[in-house]
Amino acid sequence: MKKILNYIFLASILMYASACDSNFDELNTNKVSATAIDPAFQLNAAIVGCAYPNGTLIYDIGIVQQIISPNSGVLTGANFNQDNRNATQELWQRYYRDVIKNTRDVISQVQGDPTRANLLNMTRIIQAFAFMVLTDDYGSIPYFEGGLGYSQQVFFPTYDSQEVIYEDIIKELTEATAALNLSGKIETADILYGGNLNKWKSFGNSLLLRAGMRLSAVNATKAQQVVQAAFQGGVILSNADNAKINHDANYLNTIGNLLNSTEASNFYLTAPFVDYLKSKNDPRLSAIAITYVDAKSGPEQTVAAGTYDASVHVGMPLGNDNAGAVQAAANLGLTSFYEFAQADRRRLAKNTAPNFLVTASQNNLLLAEARQRGWISSGDVESYYNAGVKAHMEQLGTVDAASSIAPAAADAYLAANPFDASKALEMINTQYWVSSFMNGPEAFANFRRSGFPMLTTNPFPGKEVDFINRITYPNSEISVNSENVQAAISASGADNLATKVWWDK
């Protein structure tokens, strides 16, 4: 009898266990957790990832002598013309991790789906933008194998020469822009243009224009062909179509956030930038800058002490460390170096300011140069030049109403500083420098390509080079992918600040 009872008890347990197991998968499946994501949202993540990181403030913006810091340590960079790989790695890591990884994944998901062809080609355009920024800063980079670690398990990507990279970027932009189909699926989730394919086409052609102009010193024939194709396709010529990443209180502008927090009193407009704008009586200086009168410390940089008055603004001389900046301020009759002019962190450098990727101002100025070179036949150089200057003045007001410049002031500026055909390339590219303010990678690239503005060498006594020509590879990349890094160095030149990229002649 006891055995019978034991068998009954065991059978009951087995039946109960079986009953529980039959519903186990269902009970332990999270019905509200996403198992897949629309690749359009990954494209959005890539677009957001294109926002420029703080390393471009320390280097790119400083190299073109617009904003510098007298502090060393983590802020060592263009003010000292010294290598600081903690800062130079930021663009590399942001773009490969947040942009290229996502664009590669989107392309792998949708390239065989004709219903998502527009998404595919929008993604190709963003990917081309990101790779152009990377190769312009670093030179040879992992291109064809870059970002394939997740999708194809390529963990040690080989490097490609910039010449080969540009050839493929031009191909990608040409094909992807042409393939955008107004009759196809409209990707309304897109945060750049809300799925407006006409604006995406203008964006793609604008990048093609930029890529073509990069070749001006190394292959003028190819440059002309590419520029003509971009112009004929139609580029961004209105601020309403600018390619920009918008920010708000939930997603802050990275550089703006830095300038409004830990480094609020550590970055200053340079003397070359301020002096140039003052020499032209440029209304943009008042729209960009603020001076905290009689400030003797960061806490004294208050709203009440601030002024936009251009006559008061004084730029910080280049190449000074903290002690040097103190002396420079005293020599100039300032209360302290905290009285040097800054990019106004409550207007253009606020933490919700947009990141501009491509603008109407930049395009008009590039077209002015293209017309000057005879690469396009429509319009005239002066008209493109004037349109570029006016577009930037108008653009400032779209960032903050307090930075608005009246059309009459823009007209007065151009009347007082008329275009001079004998100095066409210098004037066009110096204006490009001004219009690319806060867009460090583009200002740095065009400065090297064009040779303008004519900046003087950094005077810091401990500088490593007179001018920084490229950004160095991250230590993390050197240690993990050392064989391929060394191969790239052997092919294209030393991994230092002096080595020039391919198109920089």
GROMACS .gro file of C-alpha atoms in nm, residues 52-71 75-82 87-88 137 255 258-259 266-274 316-320 343 433 436-445 447-448 453 455-460 465-471 497:
model
   77
   52TYR     CA    1   3.041   6.709  -3.332
   53PRO     CA    2   3.208   6.592  -3.007
   54ASN     CA    3   3.414   6.805  -2.768
   55GLY     CA    4   3.740   6.694  -2.924
   56THR     CA    5   3.657   6.906  -3.230
   57LEU     CA    6   3.640   7.213  -3.004
   58ILE     CA    7   3.983   7.137  -2.857
   59TYR     CA    8   4.136   7.070  -3.198
   60ASP     CA    9   3.944   7.155  -3.518
   61ILE     CA   10   3.794   7.485  -3.397
   62GLY     CA   11   4.120   7.576  -3.225
   63ILE     CA   12   4.335   7.488  -3.527
   64VAL     CA   13   4.148   7.744  -3.738
   65GLN     CA   14   4.204   7.993  -3.454
   66GLN     CA   15   3.846   8.071  -3.355
   67ILE     CA   16   3.820   7.938  -2.998
   68ILE     CA   17   4.101   7.829  -2.763
   69SER     CA   18   4.163   7.745  -2.399
   70PRO     CA   19   4.472   7.857  -2.204
   71ASN     CA   20   4.440   7.549  -1.985
   75LEU     CA   21   4.223   7.064  -2.273
   76THR     CA   22   4.570   7.057  -2.428
   77GLY     CA   23   4.528   7.090  -2.801
   78ALA     CA   24   4.537   7.350  -3.075
   79ASN     CA   25   4.629   7.638  -2.841
   80PHE     CA   26   4.956   7.459  -2.773
   81ASN     CA   27   4.993   7.274  -3.107
   82GLN     CA   28   5.055   6.958  -2.911
   87ALA     CA   29   4.083   6.454  -2.728
   88THR     CA   30   4.174   6.340  -3.079
  137ASP     CA   31   4.058   6.469  -4.003
  255ILE     CA   32   2.993   7.130  -2.723
  258LEU     CA   33   3.059   7.157  -2.221
  259LEU     CA   34   3.067   7.535  -2.256
  266ASN     CA   35   3.788   7.808  -1.985
  267PHE     CA   36   3.735   7.876  -2.359
  268TYR     CA   37   3.774   8.212  -2.534
  269LEU     CA   38   3.747   8.362  -2.880
  270THR     CA   39   4.090   8.415  -3.032
  271ALA     CA   40   4.254   8.743  -3.118
  272PRO     CA   41   4.280   8.654  -3.492
  273PHE     CA   42   3.905   8.581  -3.514
  274VAL     CA   43   3.788   8.881  -3.313
  316MET     CA   44   4.269   8.600  -2.644
  317PRO     CA   45   4.614   8.589  -2.808
  318LEU     CA   46   4.722   8.243  -2.923
  319GLY     CA   47   4.980   8.024  -2.757
  320ASN     CA   48   4.941   8.131  -2.395
  343ALA     CA   49   3.134   8.260  -2.777
  433TRP     CA   50   3.594   8.033  -4.232
  436SER     CA   51   3.169   7.764  -4.059
  437PHE     CA   52   3.203   7.894  -3.703
  438MET     CA   53   3.130   7.608  -3.456
  439ASN     CA   54   3.159   7.355  -3.742
  440GLY     CA   55   3.519   7.264  -3.664
  441PRO     CA   56   3.578   6.970  -3.902
  442GLU     CA   57   3.455   7.163  -4.206
  443ALA     CA   58   3.639   7.484  -4.117
  444PHE     CA   59   3.959   7.282  -4.061
  445ALA     CA   60   3.922   7.095  -4.390
  447PHE     CA   61   4.136   7.598  -4.438
  448ARG     CA   62   4.384   7.328  -4.541
  453PRO     CA   63   4.234   8.267  -4.414
  455LEU     CA   64   4.663   8.268  -4.033
  456THR     CA   65   4.997   8.313  -3.860
  457THR     CA   66   5.170   8.027  -3.685
  458ASN     CA   67   5.096   7.949  -3.323
  459PRO     CA   68   5.372   8.109  -3.109
  460PHE     CA   69   5.363   7.864  -2.816
  465VAL     CA   70   5.441   7.181  -3.527
  466ASP     CA   71   5.382   7.526  -3.675
  467PHE     CA   72   5.042   7.420  -3.811
  468ILE     CA   73   4.842   7.108  -3.733
  469ASN     CA   74   4.767   6.925  -4.059
  470ARG     CA   75   4.580   6.618  -3.935
  471ILE     CA   76   4.446   6.453  -3.620
  497LEU     CA   77   5.024   6.639  -3.634
   0.00000   0.00000   0.00000
